[in-house]
């Protein structure tokens, strides 16, 4: 039997979270770690999502690591290819590739209590580690609805995050299922190419104008040459997004802001029936905020038909709407999002007694400060439950967590802890506070059903306060929130 390779830390995932975790460890002088990545390259979400028109909906200056500024963004809202180049370059500049095991997918991870370590089974064999960092993120596994008869469809079927670039859409009849962030971007990109586009919209979305523009060379020169210019830009973008965040905690403000969306809809969609179908019946911000200048115009083109209902079934090459309408198509593209709260990792990570995260969560993911989970010692979850916001950058959330993780690791090393686990009562109290504060936010009180709500109807996704408050809470590690131990692992204690 081959002995499992052991590391002090194992990181699962080589997207922005995994790369950030690796850089944090290296900055602490820790090099005994490995990153397990199921694909053959860096990038995570920005590797998998390569659909036409794919771009960020957060300003580029804010959608980057604070310690790795990029003065070369060519647009205010960067596109997928540019973001992926930035991710690859950042990983290379910090020497991360040497730590990555590409083509290695985690199948199961279980805490071994007597040995004080994690046993991690992968497609490339078994590893062990003192600590694990789950960095797969919530936008990892595509969600495809279980449509009756889909398996009988004779045409092309794919999810937006698994775009089939080998399939030529030119002159094809295409059904697009879903109207979320991805569809709002790829529908305008493919509309001119296809013969007919059928958009199946279960719920109308608020779409605001996107203040995007090309960044002139003189501005990029200033970002490179003028000390503090990039930091100043990032601060301005942060302040604007935080001002918008006030509305998420005070829905009446967003009801005023949504008039901008109404104005854009009136200006770009002249047909009163189509405009009515595209008008949401809930408060802006209850679902993910969408930005586009081209989505509504694309829907008014003569080769587009909007079906204001879900897909009920597929019969041969015919898509059947919930209203009974039938349309024959050559391809079906799902823009239906991801397993945000029923994360696949939940069924793969087990405590010392063999109970999975899913067993603990029972459909409602919980963690302490979105980062550590009671029952799972020496483990960190990045971009975890109750940390999502509707207004700020994932990088802001991630870096707050990485600061917390660094402080926890430093405390464990200083104290000689072999085991650190969140106290259940501390986690419960934190999540009770979150749920109480969420009640009056637009996420819960906006009048919609969104992916923020789990199968139990509980909002397990959102942070109900400001980003400043998040950074403050995560900026101070309190060991009293944890049960710690300095006991040696069994195999060492018996030597």
Tab-separated table of C-alpha atoms in Angstrom:
chain	number	residue	atom	x	y	z
A	1	UNK	CA	0.000	0.000	0.000
A	2	UNK	CA	1.358	3.412	-0.998
A	3	UNK	CA	1.458	5.894	1.868
A	4	UNK	CA	-0.678	8.983	1.290
A	5	UNK	CA	1.249	12.171	0.645
A	6	UNK	CA	0.880	14.577	3.546
A	7	UNK	CA	0.688	18.385	3.520
A	8	UNK	CA	0.142	20.957	6.204
A	9	UNK	CA	-2.638	22.480	4.053
A	10	UNK	CA	-4.720	21.248	1.135
A	11	UNK	CA	-6.662	23.785	-0.927
A	12	UNK	CA	-9.523	22.534	-3.094
A	13	UNK	CA	-9.950	24.642	-6.223
A	14	UNK	CA	-7.623	26.883	-8.252
A	15	UNK	CA	-9.941	29.792	-9.018
A	16	UNK	CA	-9.668	33.236	-7.467
A	17	UNK	CA	-10.346	31.827	-3.976
A	18	UNK	CA	-7.787	29.039	-4.171
A	19	UNK	CA	-5.132	31.308	-5.651
A	20	UNK	CA	-5.834	33.907	-2.958
A	21	UNK	CA	-5.530	31.267	-0.226
A	22	UNK	CA	-2.244	30.021	-1.678
A	23	UNK	CA	-0.790	33.530	-1.848
A	24	UNK	CA	-1.868	34.119	1.763
A	25	UNK	CA	-0.085	30.967	2.924
A	26	UNK	CA	3.095	31.854	1.049
A	27	UNK	CA	3.058	35.346	2.556
A	28	UNK	CA	2.945	33.674	5.975
A	29	UNK	CA	6.015	31.647	5.082
A	30	UNK	CA	3.999	28.440	4.628
A	31	UNK	CA	4.998	26.402	1.589
A	32	UNK	CA	3.911	22.926	2.674
A	33	UNK	CA	0.619	22.951	0.824
A	34	UNK	CA	-0.986	21.739	-2.397
A	35	UNK	CA	-3.926	22.911	-4.492
A	36	UNK	CA	-6.195	20.234	-5.921
A	37	UNK	CA	-7.754	21.364	-9.204
A	38	UNK	CA	-10.030	19.100	-11.229
A	39	UNK	CA	-9.390	20.979	-14.475
A	40	UNK	CA	-6.130	21.510	-16.334
A	41	UNK	CA	-5.767	25.246	-15.715
A	42	UNK	CA	-6.404	28.139	-13.345
A	43	UNK	CA	-9.479	30.302	-13.503
A	44	UNK	CA	-12.438	28.548	-11.892
A	45	UNK	CA	-15.606	30.442	-12.810
A	46	UNK	CA	-13.737	32.581	-15.329
A	47	UNK	CA	-12.311	29.507	-17.027
A	48	UNK	CA	-15.615	27.641	-17.217
A	49	UNK	CA	-17.777	30.584	-18.288
A	50	UNK	CA	-16.576	31.497	-21.757
A	51	UNK	CA	-19.921	32.123	-23.419
A	52	UNK	CA	-20.240	34.965	-25.960
A	53	UNK	CA	-20.488	38.336	-24.243
A	54	UNK	CA	-19.256	37.025	-20.872
A	55	UNK	CA	-18.080	39.923	-18.700
A	56	UNK	CA	-17.992	41.116	-15.115
A	57	UNK	CA	-20.824	43.153	-13.579
A	58	UNK	CA	-18.497	44.737	-10.982
A	59	UNK	CA	-16.069	47.531	-11.959
A	60	UNK	CA	-12.686	46.100	-12.938
A	61	UNK	CA	-10.686	48.112	-10.399
A	62	UNK	CA	-12.672	46.497	-7.609
A	63	UNK	CA	-12.791	43.049	-9.205
A	64	UNK	CA	-9.168	42.199	-8.487
A	65	UNK	CA	-6.865	41.425	-5.568
A	66	UNK	CA	-5.915	44.552	-3.629
A	67	UNK	CA	-2.325	43.274	-3.487
A	68	UNK	CA	-2.183	42.670	-7.259
A	69	UNK	CA	-3.559	45.810	-8.966
A	70	UNK	CA	-3.996	45.684	-12.705
A	71	UNK	CA	-3.451	49.037	-14.434
A	72	UNK	CA	-4.122	47.506	-17.856
A	73	UNK	CA	-7.891	46.896	-17.722
A	74	UNK	CA	-9.215	47.982	-21.119
A	75	UNK	CA	-12.840	48.351	-20.016
A	76	UNK	CA	-14.555	49.651	-16.903
A	77	UNK	CA	-16.257	46.235	-16.697
A	78	UNK	CA	-13.708	43.695	-17.928
A	79	UNK	CA	-14.569	40.785	-20.188
A	80	UNK	CA	-13.964	37.108	-19.441
A	81	UNK	CA	-10.784	36.716	-21.464
A	82	UNK	CA	-9.153	39.729	-19.836
A	83	UNK	CA	-10.111	38.570	-16.338
A	84	UNK	CA	-8.770	35.102	-16.998
A	85	UNK	CA	-5.443	36.528	-18.222
A	86	UNK	CA	-5.253	38.565	-15.022
A	87	UNK	CA	-5.880	35.442	-12.902
A	88	UNK	CA	-3.221	33.439	-14.762
A	89	UNK	CA	-0.702	36.279	-14.527
A	90	UNK	CA	-1.301	36.769	-10.799
A	91	UNK	CA	-0.824	33.049	-10.135
A	92	UNK	CA	2.385	33.040	-12.151
A	93	UNK	CA	3.799	36.151	-10.471
A	94	UNK	CA	3.278	34.591	-7.033
A	95	UNK	CA	4.702	31.167	-7.913
A	96	UNK	CA	1.448	29.292	-7.352
A	97	UNK	CA	1.675	26.811	-10.216
A	98	UNK	CA	4.351	24.793	-8.402
A	99	UNK	CA	1.773	23.925	-5.752
A	100	UNK	CA	-1.079	22.870	-8.056
A	101	UNK	CA	-2.106	19.302	-8.855
A	102	UNK	CA	-4.052	19.838	-12.059
A	103	UNK	CA	-6.438	17.110	-13.189
A	104	UNK	CA	-7.026	16.097	-9.578
A	105	UNK	CA	-10.655	16.054	-8.475
A	106	UNK	CA	-11.581	15.602	-4.825
A	107	UNK	CA	-13.977	12.706	-4.303
A	108	UNK	CA	-14.172	12.662	-0.517
A	109	UNK	CA	-12.600	14.374	2.485
A	110	UNK	CA	-13.049	13.122	6.060
A	111	UNK	CA	-11.654	14.311	9.368
A	112	UNK	CA	-9.653	11.645	11.205
A	113	UNK	CA	-10.031	12.577	14.884
A	114	UNK	CA	-7.377	10.273	16.435
A	115	UNK	CA	-4.757	11.331	13.888
A	116	UNK	CA	-5.816	15.000	13.868
A	117	UNK	CA	-5.791	15.217	10.101
A	118	UNK	CA	-7.943	15.207	7.002
A	119	UNK	CA	-8.009	12.178	4.712
A	120	UNK	CA	-8.671	13.403	1.173
A	121	UNK	CA	-9.461	10.919	-1.576
A	122	UNK	CA	-9.010	12.188	-5.121
A	123	UNK	CA	-8.922	11.008	-8.711
A	124	UNK	CA	-5.115	10.979	-8.381
A	125	UNK	CA	-4.907	9.048	-5.106
A	126	UNK	CA	-5.188	9.837	-1.408
A	127	UNK	CA	-3.696	12.825	0.391
A	128	UNK	CA	-3.674	13.824	4.041
A	129	UNK	CA	-3.487	17.291	5.563
A	130	UNK	CA	-3.554	19.052	8.908
A	131	UNK	CA	-6.032	21.581	7.493
A	132	UNK	CA	-8.190	21.958	4.400
A	133	UNK	CA	-9.442	25.038	2.575
A	134	UNK	CA	-12.598	24.602	0.464
A	135	UNK	CA	-12.148	27.097	-2.362
A	136	UNK	CA	-14.437	25.675	-5.036
A	137	UNK	CA	-16.867	28.581	-4.642
A	138	UNK	CA	-20.646	28.723	-5.113
A	139	UNK	CA	-20.526	29.319	-8.903
A	140	UNK	CA	-18.920	25.986	-9.616
A	141	UNK	CA	-21.483	23.370	-10.642
A	142	UNK	CA	-24.065	24.318	-13.320
A	143	UNK	CA	-27.741	23.860	-12.495
A	144	UNK	CA	-29.769	22.292	-15.292
A	145	UNK	CA	-33.495	21.832	-14.643
A	146	UNK	CA	-34.997	18.367	-14.887
A	147	UNK	CA	-37.143	18.959	-17.970
A	148	UNK	CA	-39.335	16.010	-18.949
A	149	UNK	CA	-38.291	14.629	-22.330
A	150	UNK	CA	-35.000	16.524	-22.531
A	151	UNK	CA	-33.134	13.262	-23.044
A	152	UNK	CA	-35.128	12.679	-26.260
A	153	UNK	CA	-34.057	15.992	-27.818
A	154	UNK	CA	-32.136	15.324	-31.028
A	155	UNK	CA	-30.460	18.724	-31.277
A	156	UNK	CA	-27.661	20.391	-29.325
A	157	UNK	CA	-28.020	20.992	-25.569
A	158	UNK	CA	-25.592	22.778	-23.261
A	159	UNK	CA	-25.414	25.053	-20.223
A	160	UNK	CA	-23.990	28.554	-20.601
A	161	UNK	CA	-21.062	27.653	-18.322
A	162	UNK	CA	-20.199	24.697	-20.561
A	163	UNK	CA	-20.577	26.541	-23.853
A	164	UNK	CA	-20.040	24.391	-26.932
A	165	UNK	CA	-17.877	26.652	-29.088
A	166	UNK	CA	-17.648	23.932	-31.748
A	167	UNK	CA	-21.373	24.236	-32.449
A	168	UNK	CA	-22.181	26.943	-34.986
A	169	UNK	CA	-25.364	28.799	-34.055
A	170	UNK	CA	-25.562	30.587	-37.403
A	171	UNK	CA	-28.987	30.128	-38.920
A	172	UNK	CA	-30.193	27.878	-36.102
A	173	UNK	CA	-33.458	27.954	-34.169
A	174	UNK	CA	-32.419	28.314	-30.543
A	175	UNK	CA	-34.314	28.062	-27.265
A	176	UNK	CA	-32.745	29.908	-24.338
A	177	UNK	CA	-34.014	28.782	-20.946
A	178	UNK	CA	-33.452	31.265	-18.130
A	179	UNK	CA	-33.005	35.025	-17.930
A	180	UNK	CA	-30.330	35.492	-15.277
A	181	UNK	CA	-26.952	37.206	-15.453
A	182	UNK	CA	-25.492	34.868	-18.080
A	183	UNK	CA	-28.477	35.036	-20.434
A	184	UNK	CA	-28.580	38.822	-20.208
A	185	UNK	CA	-25.036	38.796	-21.598
A	186	UNK	CA	-25.107	36.018	-24.191
A	187	UNK	CA	-28.575	36.627	-25.686
A	188	UNK	CA	-27.540	39.950	-27.312
A	189	UNK	CA	-24.320	38.297	-28.524
A	190	UNK	CA	-26.002	35.385	-30.324
A	191	UNK	CA	-29.225	37.089	-31.444
A	192	UNK	CA	-27.780	38.471	-34.708
A	193	UNK	CA	-26.463	35.019	-35.683
A	194	UNK	CA	-29.468	32.780	-35.141
A	195	UNK	CA	-32.485	32.350	-37.392
A	196	UNK	CA	-34.907	32.338	-34.471
A	197	UNK	CA	-34.409	32.789	-30.752
A	198	UNK	CA	-37.043	31.668	-28.234
A	199	UNK	CA	-36.412	33.080	-24.768
A	200	UNK	CA	-38.194	31.273	-21.926
A	201	UNK	CA	-38.558	33.643	-19.014
A	202	UNK	CA	-40.017	32.285	-15.796
A	203	UNK	CA	-39.546	35.594	-13.979
A	204	UNK	CA	-38.896	39.061	-15.399
A	205	UNK	CA	-35.623	40.653	-14.282
A	206	UNK	CA	-34.687	44.201	-13.380
A	207	UNK	CA	-32.013	45.333	-15.835
A	208	UNK	CA	-30.223	48.647	-15.259
A	209	UNK	CA	-28.014	50.506	-17.752
A	210	UNK	CA	-24.395	49.366	-17.660
A	211	UNK	CA	-22.013	52.346	-17.389
A	212	UNK	CA	-19.317	50.506	-19.297
A	213	UNK	CA	-16.722	52.161	-21.511
A	214	UNK	CA	-13.328	51.625	-23.099
A	215	UNK	CA	-10.473	52.758	-20.852
A	216	UNK	CA	-8.254	55.151	-22.870
A	217	UNK	CA	-4.512	54.575	-23.014
A	218	UNK	CA	-3.838	57.817	-21.169
A	219	UNK	CA	-5.902	56.572	-18.233
A	220	UNK	CA	-4.054	53.243	-18.209
A	221	UNK	CA	-0.768	55.156	-18.347
A	222	UNK	CA	-1.899	57.119	-15.285
A	223	UNK	CA	-2.757	53.897	-13.451
A	224	UNK	CA	0.783	52.629	-14.147
A	225	UNK	CA	2.753	55.798	-13.497
A	226	UNK	CA	0.984	57.971	-10.941
A	227	UNK	CA	1.506	56.727	-7.368
A	228	UNK	CA	-1.770	55.987	-5.626
A	229	UNK	CA	-3.905	56.424	-8.768
A	230	UNK	CA	-5.106	52.836	-8.845
A	231	UNK	CA	-5.764	52.843	-5.099
A	232	UNK	CA	-7.798	56.041	-5.477
A	233	UNK	CA	-9.858	54.547	-8.305
A	234	UNK	CA	-10.530	51.421	-6.257
A	235	UNK	CA	-11.628	53.567	-3.304
A	236	UNK	CA	-14.049	55.537	-5.466
A	237	UNK	CA	-15.552	52.380	-6.950
A	238	UNK	CA	-15.839	50.863	-3.482
A	239	UNK	CA	-17.631	53.965	-2.163
A	240	UNK	CA	-20.117	53.932	-5.054
A	241	UNK	CA	-20.916	50.259	-4.556
A	242	UNK	CA	-21.294	50.723	-0.796
A	243	UNK	CA	-23.684	53.614	-1.388
A	244	UNK	CA	-25.773	51.255	-3.508
A	245	UNK	CA	-25.522	48.701	-0.698
A	246	UNK	CA	-27.417	51.026	1.623
A	247	UNK	CA	-30.438	50.419	-0.590
A	248	UNK	CA	-30.251	46.663	-0.108
A	249	UNK	CA	-30.725	47.261	3.615
A	250	UNK	CA	-33.411	49.899	2.988
A	251	UNK	CA	-35.638	48.617	0.146
A	252	UNK	CA	-37.483	51.926	-0.224
A	253	UNK	CA	-34.291	53.399	-1.682
A	254	UNK	CA	-34.115	50.689	-4.330
A	255	UNK	CA	-37.748	51.314	-5.268
A	256	UNK	CA	-36.549	54.770	-6.283
A	257	UNK	CA	-33.491	53.395	-8.103
A	258	UNK	CA	-35.627	50.901	-10.022
A	259	UNK	CA	-37.257	53.822	-11.827
A	260	UNK	CA	-34.025	53.925	-13.840
A	261	UNK	CA	-34.766	50.365	-14.923
A	262	UNK	CA	-38.345	51.310	-15.810
A	263	UNK	CA	-37.085	54.244	-17.869
A	264	UNK	CA	-34.639	52.052	-19.779
A	265	UNK	CA	-37.368	49.484	-20.424
A	266	UNK	CA	-39.744	52.182	-21.745
A	267	UNK	CA	-37.053	53.696	-23.949
A	268	UNK	CA	-35.830	50.407	-25.438
A	269	UNK	CA	-39.041	48.355	-25.682
A	270	UNK	CA	-41.859	50.130	-27.532
A	271	UNK	CA	-44.236	47.162	-27.799
A	272	UNK	CA	-46.575	47.506	-24.758
A	273	UNK	CA	-47.256	43.759	-24.536
A	274	UNK	CA	-43.569	42.854	-24.591
A	275	UNK	CA	-42.803	45.647	-22.143
A	276	UNK	CA	-45.459	44.301	-19.787
A	277	UNK	CA	-43.970	40.796	-19.984
A	278	UNK	CA	-40.515	42.192	-19.179
A	279	UNK	CA	-41.651	44.285	-16.196
A	280	UNK	CA	-40.785	42.691	-12.813
A	281	UNK	CA	-43.335	42.597	-9.996
A	282	UNK	CA	-40.805	42.725	-7.148
A	283	UNK	CA	-38.346	45.259	-5.740
A	284	UNK	CA	-35.017	45.783	-7.470
A	285	UNK	CA	-32.263	43.871	-5.631
A	286	UNK	CA	-34.467	41.008	-4.463
A	287	UNK	CA	-32.773	39.012	-7.222
A	288	UNK	CA	-29.240	39.528	-8.470
A	289	UNK	CA	-28.710	43.000	-9.907
A	290	UNK	CA	-28.310	42.865	-13.706
A	291	UNK	CA	-26.640	45.438	-15.952
A	292	UNK	CA	-26.968	45.660	-19.735
A	293	UNK	CA	-27.408	48.215	-22.505
A	294	UNK	CA	-28.129	45.613	-25.195
A	295	UNK	CA	-30.452	43.008	-23.633
A	296	UNK	CA	-33.774	44.788	-24.156
A	297	UNK	CA	-32.957	45.918	-27.725
A	298	UNK	CA	-32.067	42.316	-28.639
A	299	UNK	CA	-35.474	41.126	-27.426
A	300	UNK	CA	-37.242	43.566	-29.732
A	301	UNK	CA	-35.625	42.165	-32.879
A	302	UNK	CA	-37.980	40.351	-35.299
A	303	UNK	CA	-36.188	37.002	-34.910
A	304	UNK	CA	-36.765	36.898	-31.122
A	305	UNK	CA	-39.851	35.617	-29.319
A	306	UNK	CA	-40.162	36.044	-25.557
A	307	UNK	CA	-42.165	33.361	-23.762
A	308	UNK	CA	-43.133	34.682	-20.326
A	309	UNK	CA	-43.285	31.214	-18.784
A	310	UNK	CA	-41.128	28.231	-17.928
A	311	UNK	CA	-40.425	25.213	-20.121
A	312	UNK	CA	-42.824	22.374	-19.296
A	313	UNK	CA	-41.397	19.617	-21.483
A	314	UNK	CA	-39.440	18.666	-24.579
A	315	UNK	CA	-41.003	16.389	-27.212
A	316	UNK	CA	-38.576	15.373	-29.895
A	317	UNK	CA	-37.288	18.657	-31.298
A	318	UNK	CA	-40.185	20.645	-29.860
A	319	UNK	CA	-39.995	22.762	-26.722
A	320	UNK	CA	-43.315	22.957	-24.882
A	321	UNK	CA	-43.947	26.030	-22.728
A	322	UNK	CA	-45.950	26.031	-19.510
A	323	UNK	CA	-48.653	27.891	-21.429
A	324	UNK	CA	-48.951	25.025	-23.902
A	325	UNK	CA	-47.079	26.758	-26.726
A	326	UNK	CA	-44.870	24.577	-28.934
A	327	UNK	CA	-41.767	25.678	-30.802
A	328	UNK	CA	-39.445	23.499	-32.865
A	329	UNK	CA	-35.755	24.273	-32.288
A	330	UNK	CA	-32.306	23.026	-33.232
A	331	UNK	CA	-30.548	23.851	-29.950
A	332	UNK	CA	-31.381	24.452	-26.295
A	333	UNK	CA	-29.113	26.631	-24.159
A	334	UNK	CA	-29.631	26.734	-20.397
A	335	UNK	CA	-28.823	29.988	-18.634
A	336	UNK	CA	-30.146	28.638	-15.358
A	337	UNK	CA	-27.344	29.368	-12.932
A	338	UNK	CA	-25.519	27.153	-10.477
A	339	UNK	CA	-25.885	24.949	-7.416
A	340	UNK	CA	-25.360	27.954	-5.157
A	341	UNK	CA	-26.693	26.627	-1.846
A	342	UNK	CA	-26.769	22.901	-2.590
A	343	UNK	CA	-23.043	22.930	-3.270
A	344	UNK	CA	-21.646	19.585	-4.482
A	345	UNK	CA	-18.890	19.844	-1.865
A	346	UNK	CA	-21.579	19.370	0.782
A	347	UNK	CA	-21.872	15.691	-0.073
A	348	UNK	CA	-18.098	15.152	-0.234
A	349	UNK	CA	-16.828	16.535	3.091
A	350	UNK	CA	-17.365	14.474	6.266
A	351	UNK	CA	-16.803	14.997	9.956
A	352	UNK	CA	-15.021	12.505	12.228
A	353	UNK	CA	-18.219	10.502	12.701
A	354	UNK	CA	-18.926	10.126	8.993
A	355	UNK	CA	-21.637	12.800	8.722
A	356	UNK	CA	-21.369	15.050	5.683
A	357	UNK	CA	-21.792	18.796	5.488
A	358	UNK	CA	-25.158	18.105	3.860
A	359	UNK	CA	-26.141	15.983	6.876
A	360	UNK	CA	-25.274	18.861	9.199
A	361	UNK	CA	-26.899	21.558	7.085
A	362	UNK	CA	-30.121	19.731	6.156
A	363	UNK	CA	-30.634	22.030	3.185
A	364	UNK	CA	-29.633	25.270	4.958
A	365	UNK	CA	-25.856	25.872	4.823
A	366	UNK	CA	-24.411	27.568	7.898
A	367	UNK	CA	-20.963	28.603	9.022
A	368	UNK	CA	-19.448	30.963	11.557
A	369	UNK	CA	-18.646	34.237	9.777
A	370	UNK	CA	-19.185	32.263	6.575
A	371	UNK	CA	-15.764	30.692	7.065
A	372	UNK	CA	-15.615	27.864	9.636
A	373	UNK	CA	-18.204	25.165	10.354
A	374	UNK	CA	-19.019	23.530	13.692
A	375	UNK	CA	-18.175	19.819	13.585
A	376	UNK	CA	-15.426	20.256	10.984
A	377	UNK	CA	-12.100	21.055	12.688
A	378	UNK	CA	-9.159	22.666	10.914
A	379	UNK	CA	-11.251	23.593	7.874
A	380	UNK	CA	-12.091	26.840	6.107
A	381	UNK	CA	-14.786	27.599	3.537
A	382	UNK	CA	-14.128	30.512	1.186
A	383	UNK	CA	-17.064	32.519	-0.196
A	384	UNK	CA	-19.192	30.496	2.180
A	385	UNK	CA	-22.753	30.843	3.532
A	386	UNK	CA	-24.153	34.220	4.663
A	387	UNK	CA	-21.391	36.273	3.023
A	388	UNK	CA	-22.957	37.063	-0.351
A	389	UNK	CA	-23.966	40.625	-1.134
A	390	UNK	CA	-25.847	42.201	-3.989
A	391	UNK	CA	-23.494	45.106	-4.449
A	392	UNK	CA	-19.809	44.449	-3.795
A	393	UNK	CA	-17.002	42.429	-5.334
A	394	UNK	CA	-16.323	38.783	-4.501
A	395	UNK	CA	-12.684	39.839	-4.077
A	396	UNK	CA	-13.655	42.119	-1.181
A	397	UNK	CA	-15.398	39.245	0.592
A	398	UNK	CA	-12.581	36.827	-0.191
A	399	UNK	CA	-9.820	39.074	1.128
A	400	UNK	CA	-11.713	39.665	4.375
A	401	UNK	CA	-11.932	35.886	4.816
A	402	UNK	CA	-8.276	35.381	3.952
A	403	UNK	CA	-7.294	37.900	6.640
A	404	UNK	CA	-9.413	35.973	9.134
A	405	UNK	CA	-7.906	32.662	8.027
A	406	UNK	CA	-4.371	34.063	8.357
A	407	UNK	CA	-5.073	35.237	11.905
A	408	UNK	CA	-6.557	31.848	12.811
A	409	UNK	CA	-3.530	30.013	11.439
A	410	UNK	CA	-1.157	32.348	13.272
A	411	UNK	CA	-3.058	31.792	16.545
A	412	UNK	CA	-3.015	28.014	16.048
A	413	UNK	CA	0.718	27.993	15.426
A	414	UNK	CA	1.436	30.246	18.373
A	415	UNK	CA	-0.715	28.121	20.669
A	416	UNK	CA	0.471	24.786	19.354
A	417	UNK	CA	-3.086	23.763	18.541
A	418	UNK	CA	-3.526	20.482	16.719
A	419	UNK	CA	-7.269	20.972	16.526
A	420	UNK	CA	-9.493	24.048	16.171
A	421	UNK	CA	-13.269	23.795	15.835
A	422	UNK	CA	-16.049	26.381	15.885
A	423	UNK	CA	-18.217	26.210	19.005
A	424	UNK	CA	-21.754	25.197	17.913
A	425	UNK	CA	-23.407	27.799	20.137
A	426	UNK	CA	-21.255	30.566	18.639
A	427	UNK	CA	-22.162	29.524	15.105
A	428	UNK	CA	-25.853	29.315	16.045
A	429	UNK	CA	-25.819	32.779	17.629
A	430	UNK	CA	-24.104	34.334	14.610
A	431	UNK	CA	-26.593	32.820	12.181
A	432	UNK	CA	-29.542	33.846	14.346
A	433	UNK	CA	-28.277	37.437	14.166
A	434	UNK	CA	-27.927	37.141	10.402
A	435	UNK	CA	-31.456	35.832	9.943
A	436	UNK	CA	-32.919	38.548	12.155
A	437	UNK	CA	-31.102	41.294	10.229
A	438	UNK	CA	-32.030	39.798	6.841
A	439	UNK	CA	-35.754	40.069	7.559
A	440	UNK	CA	-35.933	43.741	6.575
A	441	UNK	CA	-33.450	43.656	3.673
A	442	UNK	CA	-34.537	43.595	0.049
A	443	UNK	CA	-33.227	40.027	-0.223
A	444	UNK	CA	-35.998	38.793	2.076
A	445	UNK	CA	-38.592	41.570	1.880
A	446	UNK	CA	-38.404	42.353	-1.832
A	447	UNK	CA	-41.249	40.067	-2.881
A	448	UNK	CA	-39.446	37.474	-5.015
A	449	UNK	CA	-38.119	33.918	-5.005
A	450	UNK	CA	-34.388	33.930	-5.677
A	451	UNK	CA	-31.363	31.654	-5.461
A	452	UNK	CA	-30.606	33.404	-2.169
A	453	UNK	CA	-33.282	31.192	-0.579
A	454	UNK	CA	-32.492	27.543	0.066
A	455	UNK	CA	-34.816	24.521	-0.155
A	456	UNK	CA	-36.164	25.344	3.310
A	457	UNK	CA	-37.030	28.906	2.304
A	458	UNK	CA	-34.205	30.291	4.441
A	459	UNK	CA	-31.790	32.890	3.130
A	460	UNK	CA	-28.472	31.081	3.515
A	461	UNK	CA	-26.581	33.254	1.068
A	462	UNK	CA	-26.630	36.923	2.015
A	463	UNK	CA	-24.751	39.169	4.413
A	464	UNK	CA	-27.295	41.675	5.772
A	465	UNK	CA	-24.876	44.454	6.752
A	466	UNK	CA	-22.275	46.657	5.090
A	467	UNK	CA	-19.001	45.444	3.620
A	468	UNK	CA	-17.170	47.594	6.183
A	469	UNK	CA	-18.885	45.662	8.951
A	470	UNK	CA	-17.910	42.392	7.285
A	471	UNK	CA	-14.281	43.457	7.095
A	472	UNK	CA	-14.350	44.529	10.745
A	473	UNK	CA	-15.888	41.255	11.946
A	474	UNK	CA	-13.523	39.146	9.892
A	475	UNK	CA	-10.585	41.376	10.760
A	476	UNK	CA	-10.458	40.250	14.385
A	477	UNK	CA	-9.973	36.556	15.141
A	478	UNK	CA	-11.412	35.608	18.552
A	479	UNK	CA	-10.156	32.269	19.821
A	480	UNK	CA	-13.007	32.169	22.356
A	481	UNK	CA	-15.284	31.215	19.453
A	482	UNK	CA	-13.378	27.951	19.109
A	483	UNK	CA	-12.686	24.751	20.956
A	484	UNK	CA	-8.953	24.153	20.706
A	485	UNK	CA	-6.637	21.357	21.681
A	486	UNK	CA	-2.899	20.845	21.901
A	487	UNK	CA	-3.152	17.058	22.253
A	488	UNK	CA	-0.786	15.212	19.961
A	489	UNK	CA	-2.199	12.932	17.271
A	490	UNK	CA	-2.426	9.281	18.378
A	491	UNK	CA	0.365	8.104	16.102
A	492	UNK	CA	2.751	10.719	17.523
A	493	UNK	CA	1.703	10.347	21.170
A	494	UNK	CA	2.511	6.610	21.138
A	495	UNK	CA	6.017	6.992	19.791
